[in-house]
Coordinates of C-alpha atoms in Angstrom, one line a residue:
X827 CA 169.8 76.4 67.2
X828 CA 168.5 74.3 64.4
X829 CA 168.9 71.2 66.6
X830 CA 166.8 72.8 69.3
X831 CA 164.2 73.8 66.8
X832 CA 164.1 70.3 65.3
X833 CA 163.7 68.7 68.7
X834 CA 160.9 71.1 69.6
X835 CA 159.2 70.3 66.3
X836 CA 159.4 66.5 67.0
X837 CA 158.0 67.0 70.5
X838 CA 155.0 68.8 69.0
X839 CA 154.5 66.2 66.3
X840 CA 154.3 63.5 69.0
X841 CA 151.6 65.4 70.9
X842 CA 148.8 65.2 68.3
X843 CA 146.1 65.2 70.8
X844 CA 146.9 68.4 72.5
X845 CA 143.9 70.4 73.5
X846 CA 142.9 74.0 73.3
X847 CA 144.3 76.2 76.1
X848 CA 142.1 75.9 79.1
X849 CA 142.2 79.6 80.1
X850 CA 140.0 81.2 77.5
X851 CA 138.0 84.0 79.0
X852 CA 134.8 85.1 77.3
X853 CA 133.2 88.5 77.5
X854 CA 130.7 89.2 80.2
X855 CA 127.2 90.1 78.8
X856 CA 126.3 93.8 78.9
X857 CA 123.2 94.6 81.0
X858 CA 120.3 95.7 78.8
X859 CA 118.9 98.1 81.4
X860 CA 115.4 97.0 80.6
X861 CA 113.6 94.4 78.4
X862 CA 113.4 91.1 80.3
X863 CA 115.1 92.9 83.2
X864 CA 111.7 94.3 84.2
X865 CA 110.3 90.8 84.4
X866 CA 113.4 90.0 86.6
X867 CA 112.5 93.0 88.8
X868 CA 108.9 91.8 89.2
X869 CA 110.1 88.3 90.1
X870 CA 112.6 89.7 92.6
X871 CA 109.8 91.9 94.1
X872 CA 107.6 88.8 94.6
X873 CA 110.4 86.8 96.1
X874 CA 111.0 89.5 98.7
X875 CA 107.3 89.6 99.3
X876 CA 107.2 85.9 100.1
X877 CA 110.5 85.6 102.1
X878 CA 110.3 88.6 104.3
X879 CA 106.6 88.5 104.5
X880 CA 106.9 85.2 106.3
X881 CA 110.0 86.1 108.3
X882 CA 108.6 89.3 109.7
X883 CA 105.3 87.8 110.9
X884 CA 106.6 85.2 113.3
X885 CA 105.3 87.3 116.2
X886 CA 101.8 86.5 115.1
X887 CA 102.4 82.8 115.9
X888 CA 104.7 83.3 118.8
X889 CA 102.2 83.0 121.6
X890 CA 100.5 80.0 119.9
X891 CA 103.9 78.2 119.7
X892 CA 104.6 78.9 123.3
X893 CA 101.3 77.3 124.4
X894 CA 101.5 74.4 121.9
X895 CA 105.0 73.2 122.8
X896 CA 104.9 74.2 126.4
X897 CA 108.3 75.8 126.3
X898 CA 109.7 79.1 127.6
X899 CA 109.8 82.2 125.5
X900 CA 113.5 82.0 125.1
X901 CA 113.4 78.4 123.8
X902 CA 110.5 79.2 121.5
X903 CA 112.3 82.2 120.1
X904 CA 114.9 79.9 118.6
X905 CA 112.4 78.8 115.9
X906 CA 112.5 82.1 114.1
X907 CA 116.0 83.0 115.1
X908 CA 117.3 79.9 113.4
X909 CA 115.3 80.8 110.3
X910 CA 116.6 84.4 110.1
X911 CA 120.2 83.4 111.0
X912 CA 120.3 80.5 108.4
X913 CA 118.6 82.7 105.8
X914 CA 121.5 85.2 106.1
X915 CA 124.5 82.9 106.8
X916 CA 123.6 80.5 104.0
X917 CA 124.5 83.3 101.5
X918 CA 128.1 82.0 100.7
X919 CA 126.8 78.5 100.0
X920 CA 124.0 79.9 97.9
X921 CA 126.6 82.0 96.0
X922 CA 128.7 79.0 95.2
X923 CA 125.6 77.1 94.0
X924 CA 124.6 80.0 91.8
X925 CA 128.1 80.0 90.2
X926 CA 127.7 76.2 89.6
X927 CA 124.1 75.9 88.5
X928 CA 122.8 79.4 87.9
X929 CA 120.2 81.6 89.6
X930 CA 117.2 79.9 88.2
X931 CA 117.9 76.4 89.5
X932 CA 119.1 77.6 92.9
X933 CA 116.1 79.8 93.3
X934 CA 113.6 77.0 92.4
X935 CA 115.4 74.7 94.8
X936 CA 115.1 77.3 97.6
X937 CA 111.3 77.7 97.1
X938 CA 110.8 73.9 97.2
X939 CA 113.0 73.5 100.3
X940 CA 111.2 76.3 102.3
X941 CA 107.8 75.1 101.3
X942 CA 108.7 71.6 102.4
X943 CA 110.0 72.9 105.7
X944 CA 106.9 74.9 106.5
X945 CA 104.6 72.0 105.6
X946 CA 106.6 69.3 107.5
X947 CA 107.0 71.5 110.6
X948 CA 103.3 70.9 111.4
X949 CA 104.2 67.3 112.2
X950 CA 106.9 68.3 114.7
X951 CA 106.6 66.2 117.9
X952 CA 108.7 68.7 119.9
X953 CA 110.3 72.1 119.6
X954 CA 113.6 70.7 118.5
X955 CA 112.1 69.2 115.4
X956 CA 110.2 72.5 114.9
X957 CA 113.5 74.4 115.0
X958 CA 115.1 72.1 112.4
X959 CA 112.1 72.1 110.0
X960 CA 110.7 75.6 110.3
X961 CA 114.0 77.3 111.2
X962 CA 116.9 75.5 109.5
X963 CA 115.2 74.0 106.4
X964 CA 112.9 77.0 105.9
X965 CA 115.8 79.4 106.4
X966 CA 118.0 77.5 104.0
X967 CA 115.3 77.6 101.4
X968 CA 114.8 81.3 101.9
X969 CA 118.5 82.0 101.5
X970 CA 118.7 80.0 98.2
X971 CA 115.6 81.8 96.9
X972 CA 116.5 85.4 98.0
X973 CA 120.1 85.7 97.0
X974 CA 119.5 84.9 93.3
X975 CA 116.7 87.4 93.3
X976 CA 119.0 90.2 94.4
X977 CA 121.9 89.4 92.1
X978 CA 119.7 88.9 89.0
X979 CA 118.6 92.6 89.2
X980 CA 122.2 93.7 89.4
X981 CA 123.0 91.6 86.3
X982 CA 120.3 93.1 84.1
X983 CA 120.6 96.8 85.2
X984 CA 123.4 99.4 85.4
X985 CA 122.2 102.9 84.7
X986 CA 118.7 102.1 86.0
X987 CA 119.9 99.8 88.8
X988 CA 118.9 102.1 91.6
X989 CA 115.3 102.2 90.3
X990 CA 115.1 98.5 89.6
X991 CA 116.7 97.6 93.0
X992 CA 114.4 100.0 94.8
X993 CA 111.3 98.4 93.2
X994 CA 112.6 94.9 93.9
X995 CA 113.4 95.4 97.6
X996 CA 110.0 97.0 98.2
X997 CA 108.5 93.5 98.1
X998 CA 109.9 92.9 101.6
X999 CA 108.0 95.7 103.2
X1000 CA 104.8 94.9 101.3
X1001 CA 105.1 91.3 102.3
X1002 CA 105.1 92.3 106.0
X1003 CA 102.1 94.5 105.3
X1004 CA 100.1 91.7 103.7
X1005 CA 101.2 88.6 105.6
X1006 CA 100.7 89.9 109.2
X1007 CA 96.9 90.3 109.0
X1008 CA 96.7 87.3 106.6
X1009 CA 98.5 85.0 109.1
X1010 CA 96.4 86.3 112.0
X1011 CA 93.2 85.5 110.0
X1012 CA 94.5 82.0 109.0
X1013 CA 95.5 81.4 112.6
X1014 CA 92.1 82.2 113.9
X1015 CA 90.3 80.2 111.2
X1016 CA 92.4 77.1 110.8
X1017 CA 94.8 77.0 113.7
X1018 CA 98.6 77.3 113.4
X1019 CA 98.9 73.9 111.5
X1020 CA 96.3 74.8 108.9
X1021 CA 97.9 78.2 108.5
X1022 CA 101.3 76.7 107.9
X1023 CA 99.9 74.4 105.2
X1024 CA 98.4 77.4 103.4
X1025 CA 101.6 79.4 103.8
X1026 CA 103.6 76.5 102.4
X1027 CA 101.4 76.5 99.3
X1028 CA 101.9 80.2 98.9
X1029 CA 105.6 79.9 99.1
X1030 CA 105.5 77.3 96.3
X1031 CA 104.8 80.3 94.0
X1032 CA 108.4 81.1 94.5
X1033 CA 109.2 78.2 92.0
X1034 CA 107.3 80.1 89.4
X1035 CA 109.0 83.4 90.1
X1036 CA 112.5 81.8 90.2
X1037 CA 111.8 80.2 86.8
X1038 CA 111.7 83.7 85.4
X1039 CA 115.4 84.2 86.3
X1040 CA 116.6 83.8 82.7
X1041 CA 120.4 84.0 82.4
X1042 CA 121.6 87.0 80.5
X1043 CA 123.3 85.7 77.4
X1044 CA 126.0 87.5 75.4
X1045 CA 124.9 88.6 72.0
X1046 CA 128.1 87.6 70.2
X1047 CA 130.6 84.7 70.5
X1048 CA 134.1 84.3 69.1
X1049 CA 135.8 81.4 67.4
X1050 CA 139.4 80.7 66.6
X1051 CA 140.4 79.1 63.2
X1052 CA 143.4 78.6 61.0
X1053 CA 141.7 79.1 57.6
X1054 CA 143.7 81.3 55.2
X1055 CA 140.6 83.1 53.7
X1056 CA 140.1 85.6 56.5
X1057 CA 142.1 88.3 58.1
X1058 CA 143.9 87.2 61.2
X1059 CA 146.3 88.1 64.0
X1060 CA 149.9 87.1 63.8
X1061 CA 151.7 86.4 67.0
X1062 CA 155.4 85.6 66.1
X1063 CA 157.2 84.3 69.2
X1064 CA 160.9 83.5 69.4
X1065 CA 161.6 80.1 70.6
X1066 CA 164.0 80.2 73.6
X1067 CA 164.2 78.9 77.1
X1068 CA 162.8 82.0 78.9
X1069 CA 159.6 81.7 81.0
X1070 CA 156.9 83.5 79.0
X1071 CA 154.0 85.0 80.8
X1072 CA 150.5 84.4 79.4
X1073 CA 149.6 87.0 76.8
X1074 CA 146.0 88.1 76.3
X1075 CA 144.9 89.0 72.8
X1076 CA 142.0 91.4 72.6
X1077 CA 139.8 90.9 69.6
X1078 CA 137.8 93.8 68.1
X1079 CA 135.3 93.9 65.3
X1080 CA 135.1 96.5 62.5
X1081 CA 133.1 98.9 64.7
X1082 CA 135.7 98.9 67.5
X1083 CA 133.6 96.8 69.9
X1084 CA 135.5 94.4 72.0
X1085 CA 134.4 90.8 71.3
X1086 CA 136.5 88.6 73.6
X1087 CA 139.8 87.7 75.2
X1088 CA 142.1 84.9 74.3
X1089 CA 145.0 83.9 76.5
X1090 CA 147.9 81.6 75.6
X1091 CA 150.1 80.1 78.3
X1092 CA 153.8 79.4 78.4
X1093 CA 153.8 76.2 76.4
X1094 CA 151.5 77.5 73.7
X1095 CA 153.6 80.7 73.2
X1096 CA 156.8 78.8 72.8
X1097 CA 155.4 76.8 69.9
X1098 CA 152.7 79.0 68.4
X1099 CA 153.9 80.7 65.3
X1100 CA 150.7 82.0 63.8
X1101 CA 147.2 82.4 65.2
X1102 CA 144.2 83.5 63.2
X1103 CA 141.0 84.8 64.7
X1104 CA 137.6 84.6 63.0
X1105 CA 134.5 86.4 64.2
X1106 CA 131.1 84.7 63.7
X1107 CA 127.8 85.5 65.2
X1108 CA 125.8 82.8 67.1
X1109 CA 128.5 80.2 66.6
X1110 CA 129.3 77.6 69.2
X1111 CA 132.9 76.9 70.1
X1112 CA 134.1 73.4 69.5
X1113 CA 137.5 71.7 69.4
X1114 CA 139.2 69.2 67.2
X1115 CA 142.4 67.2 67.3
X1116 CA 145.5 68.7 65.5
X1117 CA 146.3 67.8 62.0
X1118 CA 149.6 65.8 61.9
X1119 CA 150.9 67.7 58.9
X1120 CA 150.3 71.1 60.7
X1121 CA 152.0 69.9 63.8
X1122 CA 155.3 69.6 61.9
X1123 CA 155.7 73.3 61.7
X1124 CA 153.9 74.7 64.7
X1125 CA 151.5 73.9 67.4
X1126 CA 148.0 75.4 67.0
X1127 CA 144.6 75.2 68.6
X1128 CA 141.8 74.8 66.0
X1129 CA 138.1 75.6 66.5
X1130 CA 135.4 75.0 63.9
X1131 CA 131.7 74.3 63.3
X1132 CA 130.3 71.4 65.4
X1133 CA 128.5 70.0 62.3
X1134 CA 131.7 69.4 60.4
X1135 CA 133.8 67.5 62.9
X1136 CA 133.4 65.1 65.8
X1137 CA 133.0 66.8 69.2
X1138 CA 135.0 65.3 72.1
X1139 CA 133.0 64.7 75.3
X1140 CA 135.4 66.7 77.4
X1141 CA 134.9 69.6 75.0
X1142 CA 131.2 69.7 75.5
X1143 CA 131.8 70.0 79.2
X1144 CA 134.3 72.8 78.8
X1145 CA 131.9 74.7 76.6
X1146 CA 129.1 74.3 79.0
X1147 CA 131.3 75.6 81.8
X1148 CA 132.3 78.5 79.6
X1149 CA 128.7 79.6 79.1
X1150 CA 128.0 79.2 82.8
X1151 CA 130.9 81.2 83.9
X1152 CA 130.4 83.9 81.3
X1153 CA 126.8 84.5 82.4
X1154 CA 127.4 84.1 86.1
X1155 CA 126.5 87.4 87.9
X1156 CA 128.9 86.6 90.7
X1157 CA 132.0 87.4 88.6
X1158 CA 130.8 91.0 88.6
X1159 CA 132.5 93.2 91.3
X1160 CA 129.4 95.4 91.6
X1161 CA 126.8 92.7 91.7
X1162 CA 125.8 93.6 95.3
X1163 CA 125.7 97.3 94.7
X1164 CA 122.2 98.7 95.1
X1165 CA 122.9 102.3 94.2
X1166 CA 123.2 104.1 90.9
X1167 CA 126.2 102.9 89.0
X1168 CA 126.7 106.4 87.6
X1169 CA 127.8 107.6 91.0
X1170 CA 130.9 105.5 91.3
X1171 CA 134.3 106.6 89.9
X1172 CA 134.8 103.5 87.8
X1173 CA 131.7 104.4 85.7
X1174 CA 132.6 108.1 85.4
X1175 CA 136.2 107.2 84.2
X1176 CA 135.1 104.5 81.7
X1177 CA 135.1 105.6 78.0
X1178 CA 132.0 103.5 77.2
X1179 CA 129.7 100.8 78.6
X1180 CA 131.9 97.9 77.3
X1181 CA 134.9 99.2 79.1
X1182 CA 133.0 99.6 82.3
X1183 CA 131.6 96.1 82.1
X1184 CA 135.1 94.8 81.6
X1185 CA 136.5 96.8 84.5
X1186 CA 133.7 95.3 86.7
X1187 CA 134.4 91.7 85.6
X1188 CA 136.9 89.5 87.4
X1189 CA 138.8 88.4 84.3
X1190 CA 141.8 87.3 86.5
X1191 CA 139.6 85.5 89.0
X1192 CA 139.7 81.7 89.3
X1193 CA 136.0 81.7 88.9
X1194 CA 136.4 83.1 85.3
X1195 CA 138.8 80.5 84.1
X1196 CA 137.7 77.3 82.4
X1197 CA 139.6 74.3 83.7
X1198 CA 142.2 76.5 85.3
X1199 CA 141.9 75.2 88.9
X1200 CA 138.9 75.5 91.1
X1201 CA 135.5 75.6 89.4
X1202 CA 134.2 78.2 91.8
X1203 CA 136.3 80.8 93.6
X1204 CA 133.3 82.6 95.1
X1205 CA 134.0 81.4 98.7
X1206 CA 137.4 83.0 98.8
X1207 CA 135.9 86.2 97.3
X1208 CA 133.2 86.4 100.0
X1209 CA 135.6 85.6 102.9
X1210 CA 138.6 87.8 102.6
X1211 CA 139.6 87.8 106.2
X1212 CA 142.4 90.3 105.5
X1213 CA 139.6 92.9 105.8
X1214 CA 139.6 92.3 109.5
X1215 CA 142.9 94.3 109.5
X1216 CA 141.0 97.3 108.3
X1217 CA 139.7 99.5 111.2
X1218 CA 137.1 101.0 108.8
X1219 CA 135.6 97.6 108.0
X1220 CA 135.8 96.4 111.6
X1221 CA 133.8 99.4 112.9
X1222 CA 131.2 99.0 110.2
X1223 CA 131.0 95.3 110.7
X1224 CA 130.5 95.7 114.4
X1225 CA 127.7 98.2 113.7
X1226 CA 125.9 95.8 111.5
X1227 CA 126.3 93.0 114.1
X1228 CA 124.8 95.2 116.8
X1229 CA 121.9 96.4 114.6
X1230 CA 120.9 92.8 113.6
X1231 CA 121.0 91.7 117.3
X1232 CA 118.0 93.9 118.0
X1233 CA 116.5 94.0 114.4
X1234 CA 114.0 91.1 114.7
X1235 CA 113.1 91.7 118.4
X1236 CA 110.3 94.3 117.7
X1237 CA 108.9 92.0 114.9
X1238 CA 108.7 89.1 117.3
X1239 CA 107.5 90.7 120.5
X1240 CA 105.4 93.7 119.5
X1241 CA 102.3 91.6 118.9
X1242 CA 102.5 89.8 122.3
X1243 CA 103.4 93.1 124.0
X1244 CA 100.3 94.7 122.5
X1245 CA 98.2 91.7 123.7
X1246 CA 99.6 92.2 127.2
X1247 CA 98.5 95.9 127.0
X1248 CA 95.0 94.7 126.4
X1249 CA 94.9 95.0 122.7
X1250 CA 93.4 92.4 120.4
X1251 CA 95.5 89.9 118.3
X1252 CA 94.2 91.6 115.2
X1253 CA 95.5 95.0 116.4
X1254 CA 98.9 93.5 117.2
X1255 CA 99.1 92.0 113.7
X1256 CA 98.2 95.4 112.1
X1257 CA 101.2 97.0 114.0
X1258 CA 103.5 94.6 112.0
X1259 CA 101.7 95.5 108.8
X1260 CA 102.3 99.2 109.6
X1261 CA 106.0 98.5 109.9
X1262 CA 105.9 96.7 106.6
X1263 CA 104.1 99.4 104.5
X1264 CA 106.2 102.2 106.0
X1265 CA 109.3 100.2 105.3
X1266 CA 108.2 99.9 101.6
X1267 CA 107.7 103.6 101.2
X1268 CA 110.8 104.6 103.1
X1269 CA 113.0 102.3 100.9
X1270 CA 111.8 104.1 97.8
X1271 CA 112.4 107.5 99.4
X1272 CA 115.9 106.6 100.8
X1273 CA 116.9 105.1 97.4
X1274 CA 115.8 108.3 95.7
X1275 CA 117.6 110.6 98.1
X1276 CA 120.8 108.5 98.2
X1277 CA 121.3 109.1 94.5
X1278 CA 121.4 112.9 94.9
X1279 CA 124.8 114.5 95.0
X1280 CA 123.9 116.5 98.1
X1281 CA 122.9 113.5 100.2
X1282 CA 125.1 111.8 102.8
X1283 CA 124.2 108.1 103.0
X1284 CA 126.4 107.4 106.0
X1285 CA 124.8 110.3 108.0
X1286 CA 121.3 109.1 107.0
X1287 CA 122.2 105.6 108.2
X1288 CA 123.7 106.8 111.5
X1289 CA 120.7 109.1 112.3
X1290 CA 118.2 106.4 111.4
X1291 CA 119.8 103.7 113.6
X1292 CA 120.2 106.1 116.5
X1293 CA 116.6 107.2 116.4
X1294 CA 115.3 103.6 115.9
X1295 CA 117.4 102.4 118.9
X1296 CA 116.4 105.1 121.4
X1297 CA 112.7 104.8 120.4
X1298 CA 112.8 101.0 120.8
X1299 CA 114.2 101.3 124.3
X1300 CA 110.9 103.1 125.4
X1301 CA 108.5 100.7 123.8
X1302 CA 107.4 99.1 127.1
X1303 CA 106.0 102.5 128.1
X1304 CA 103.9 102.9 124.9
X1305 CA 100.7 101.5 126.4
X1306 CA 98.4 103.4 124.0
X1307 CA 97.8 101.9 120.6
X1308 CA 98.3 105.3 118.8
X1309 CA 101.8 105.7 120.4
X1310 CA 102.7 102.1 119.4
X1311 CA 101.6 102.8 115.9
X1312 CA 103.7 105.9 115.7
X1313 CA 106.7 103.9 117.0
X1314 CA 106.1 101.3 114.2
X1315 CA 106.2 104.1 111.6
X1316 CA 109.5 105.4 113.1
X1317 CA 111.0 101.9 113.3
X1318 CA 109.9 100.8 109.8
X1319 CA 111.4 103.9 108.2
X1320 CA 114.6 103.7 110.1
X1321 CA 115.4 100.1 109.3
X1322 CA 114.6 100.8 105.7
X1323 CA 117.5 103.3 105.6
X1324 CA 119.9 100.7 107.2
X1325 CA 119.0 97.9 104.7
X1326 CA 119.0 100.2 101.6
X1327 CA 122.3 101.9 102.3
X1328 CA 124.6 99.0 103.3
X1329 CA 126.3 98.4 99.9
X1330 CA 126.4 102.2 99.1
X1331 CA 128.3 102.9 102.4
X1332 CA 130.7 100.0 101.9
X1333 CA 131.6 101.2 98.4
X1334 CA 132.2 104.7 99.7
X1335 CA 134.4 103.6 102.5
X1336 CA 136.2 100.6 101.0
X1337 CA 135.8 100.9 97.2
X1338 CA 134.0 98.8 94.7
X1339 CA 136.9 96.4 94.5
X1340 CA 136.2 95.3 98.1
X1341 CA 132.4 95.2 97.9
X1342 CA 132.0 91.5 97.3
X1343 CA 134.5 90.6 100.1
X1344 CA 133.1 93.1 102.6
X1345 CA 129.5 92.2 101.8
X1346 CA 130.1 88.5 102.4
X1347 CA 131.6 89.1 105.8
X1348 CA 129.1 91.7 106.9
X1349 CA 126.1 89.4 106.0
X1350 CA 127.8 86.6 107.9
X1351 CA 128.1 88.8 111.0
X1352 CA 124.5 89.8 110.6
X1353 CA 123.4 86.2 110.4
X1354 CA 125.3 85.2 113.5
X1355 CA 123.9 88.1 115.4
X1356 CA 120.3 87.2 114.2
X1357 CA 120.8 83.7 115.7
X1358 CA 121.1 85.0 119.3
X1359 CA 119.2 88.3 119.4
X1360 CA 115.6 87.0 119.9
X1361 CA 116.5 84.1 122.1
X1362 CA 118.4 86.4 124.5
X1363 CA 115.4 88.7 124.5
X1364 CA 113.2 85.7 125.3
X1365 CA 115.4 84.6 128.2
X1366 CA 115.2 88.1 129.6
X1367 CA 111.5 88.0 129.3
X1368 CA 111.3 84.7 131.1
X1369 CA 113.6 85.9 133.9
X1370 CA 111.9 89.2 134.5
X1371 CA 108.3 88.3 133.7
X1372 CA 107.8 91.1 131.2
X1373 CA 109.3 92.5 128.0
X1374 CA 110.9 95.6 129.3
X1375 CA 114.5 94.3 129.5
X1376 CA 114.1 92.7 126.0
X1377 CA 113.3 96.1 124.4
X1378 CA 115.9 97.8 126.5
X1379 CA 118.6 95.5 125.2
X1380 CA 117.3 95.7 121.6
X1381 CA 117.1 99.4 121.6
X1382 CA 120.5 99.9 123.1
X1383 CA 122.2 97.6 120.5
X1384 CA 120.5 99.4 117.6
X1385 CA 121.4 102.9 119.0
X1386 CA 125.0 101.9 119.6
X1387 CA 125.2 100.6 116.0
X1388 CA 124.4 104.1 114.8
X1389 CA 126.5 106.0 117.3
X1390 CA 129.8 104.2 116.6
X1391 CA 129.5 105.0 112.9
X1392 CA 129.5 108.8 113.3
X1393 CA 133.4 108.9 113.2
X1394 CA 133.6 106.2 110.5
X1395 CA 134.4 108.6 107.6
X1396 CA 137.2 110.1 109.6
X1397 CA 138.6 106.6 110.4
X1398 CA 138.4 105.7 106.7
X1399 CA 140.3 108.9 105.7
X1400 CA 143.0 108.1 108.3
X1401 CA 143.3 104.5 107.1
X1402 CA 143.6 105.7 103.5
X1403 CA 146.4 108.1 104.4
X1404 CA 148.2 105.5 106.4
X1405 CA 148.1 103.0 103.5
X1406 CA 149.4 105.7 101.0
X1407 CA 152.3 106.5 103.3
X1408 CA 153.2 102.8 103.6
X1409 CA 153.1 102.5 99.8
X1410 CA 155.3 105.5 99.3
X1411 CA 157.7 104.1 101.9
X1412 CA 158.0 100.8 100.0
X1413 CA 158.6 102.6 96.7
X1414 CA 161.4 104.8 98.3
X1415 CA 163.0 101.7 99.8
X1416 CA 163.0 99.9 96.4
X1417 CA 164.6 102.9 94.7
X1418 CA 167.3 103.2 97.4
X1419 CA 168.1 99.5 97.5
X1420 CA 167.6 98.1 94.0
X1421 CA 170.1 95.3 94.6
X1422 CA 168.3 94.2 97.7
X1423 CA 165.1 94.0 95.7
X1424 CA 166.7 92.0 92.9
X1425 CA 168.3 89.6 95.4
X1426 CA 164.9 89.0 97.1
X1427 CA 163.3 88.2 93.7
X1428 CA 166.1 85.7 92.9
X1429 CA 165.7 84.0 96.3
X1430 CA 161.9 83.8 95.9
X1431 CA 162.3 82.3 92.4
X1432 CA 160.7 85.1 90.4
X1433 CA 163.6 85.6 88.1

């Protein structure tokens, strides 16, 4: 035994340059539920105002684009369809960039990209270039700008998240209300090219709003030291040849508040004899090389003030990565949840706010580990294709796909339909404005109602989509302006319910643990559907010579999206019971055949 210990000591002494364990996980900042969060809410409101204000008013330019490029309605529809589709499907890439560079930088990049796309599209020699510049570049910029705006609100708010999110998303409806008459005025005064230049300048304000996305920093940091003058944690480990699993040491201050998590791996535990933890406020973590005389007895990681010892270049990089990962909103499981946090079981069961934040943080995720493999695991989080095995998710995903197929068709074709009915271009633009302002008010109302214990978000969603769908099917018969205006009120309020309740419904049906995974796949389905919805409606209009078939198809898809969700809660209940029965069956099998279980573990190399 002594020889083994001596050999181990010699091995440690030779490795004088051993670094600090890579898998140190720092505490996720606790949302302040106010303060700078209200500035974030305002910035997010204005981002939605810009992004959806432009996206919803393409119909004002539609007839002008058809005449300028001399293309069919179906071909011209691709301009805005590519913008909307890219804007939605670019979300996973935007999420990865947010994890790497933060919300502020990605948002500012998005504003610059979209402004450049709308400015350069005026020089397009053909419709293909217009689709690339206006549609793809503009849509990519909008995606990079909009996603940080949404997740930043979730990072700064918990108890007041429903209120803050409700205020932020109202910018979308207000944008449609303001931009529709504004674009019609700019089009009549300066032509479509002059209007695009002015809109490009307006979008540049997104750089200013994105610059307000200040990362939420943790109030305290933790250092590890070996000085004998403070109280520490002893972690005596016997030295043997067994495989030791990483052990996480929770550090608490004198008030019982958790301050951080330290994790030691296999090699560290075999040789670590004593570990002492210091708590300092506003201290930066740095790393030094081991002292040779200390290495004779045990292997230890030492952290100290940066002003006392030389900082290795690699250490600076790891510390920077640590701060980025610790403040990244995308390691929160509830980052896409727009409802009140107080309504979910995890919040009700948590003893305090710190415990809830810890339960919502992916401590075991690859994205929260410094130097422990991939720098960003957000793509695997957003695309968990095992969800496709869930009947509940498949039904809801198909519903979202059908809804988004017809979602943008009224926005694109109501102005031109009104013109065909003998109405002025200004009256057609005001119909889009009406959808926008009603959408704003309805989002506030739906958000308020959905937080009540007596409300049923799934039923509200289903009824709203069904009503919106059937009313859209009859749009070609609304030849009077007053009837079209009433339809716009109905449609604007219905789509507000669909947009506002998505994350709430997914949490109810699938749980908060699956929100990020399901949300990523659902948004991807919506983006793909948005790519083809308006072009198909345009092709039908070219083929039939009117817009009747376009609105028939749009209305049918939206109505079907609502109808198939009525049995969804029953499907979710059946799936939950099935999974519980399977789990019980596995437990019984393991109890009845323990030797078989042990043999399978040995074969798989787990013991």
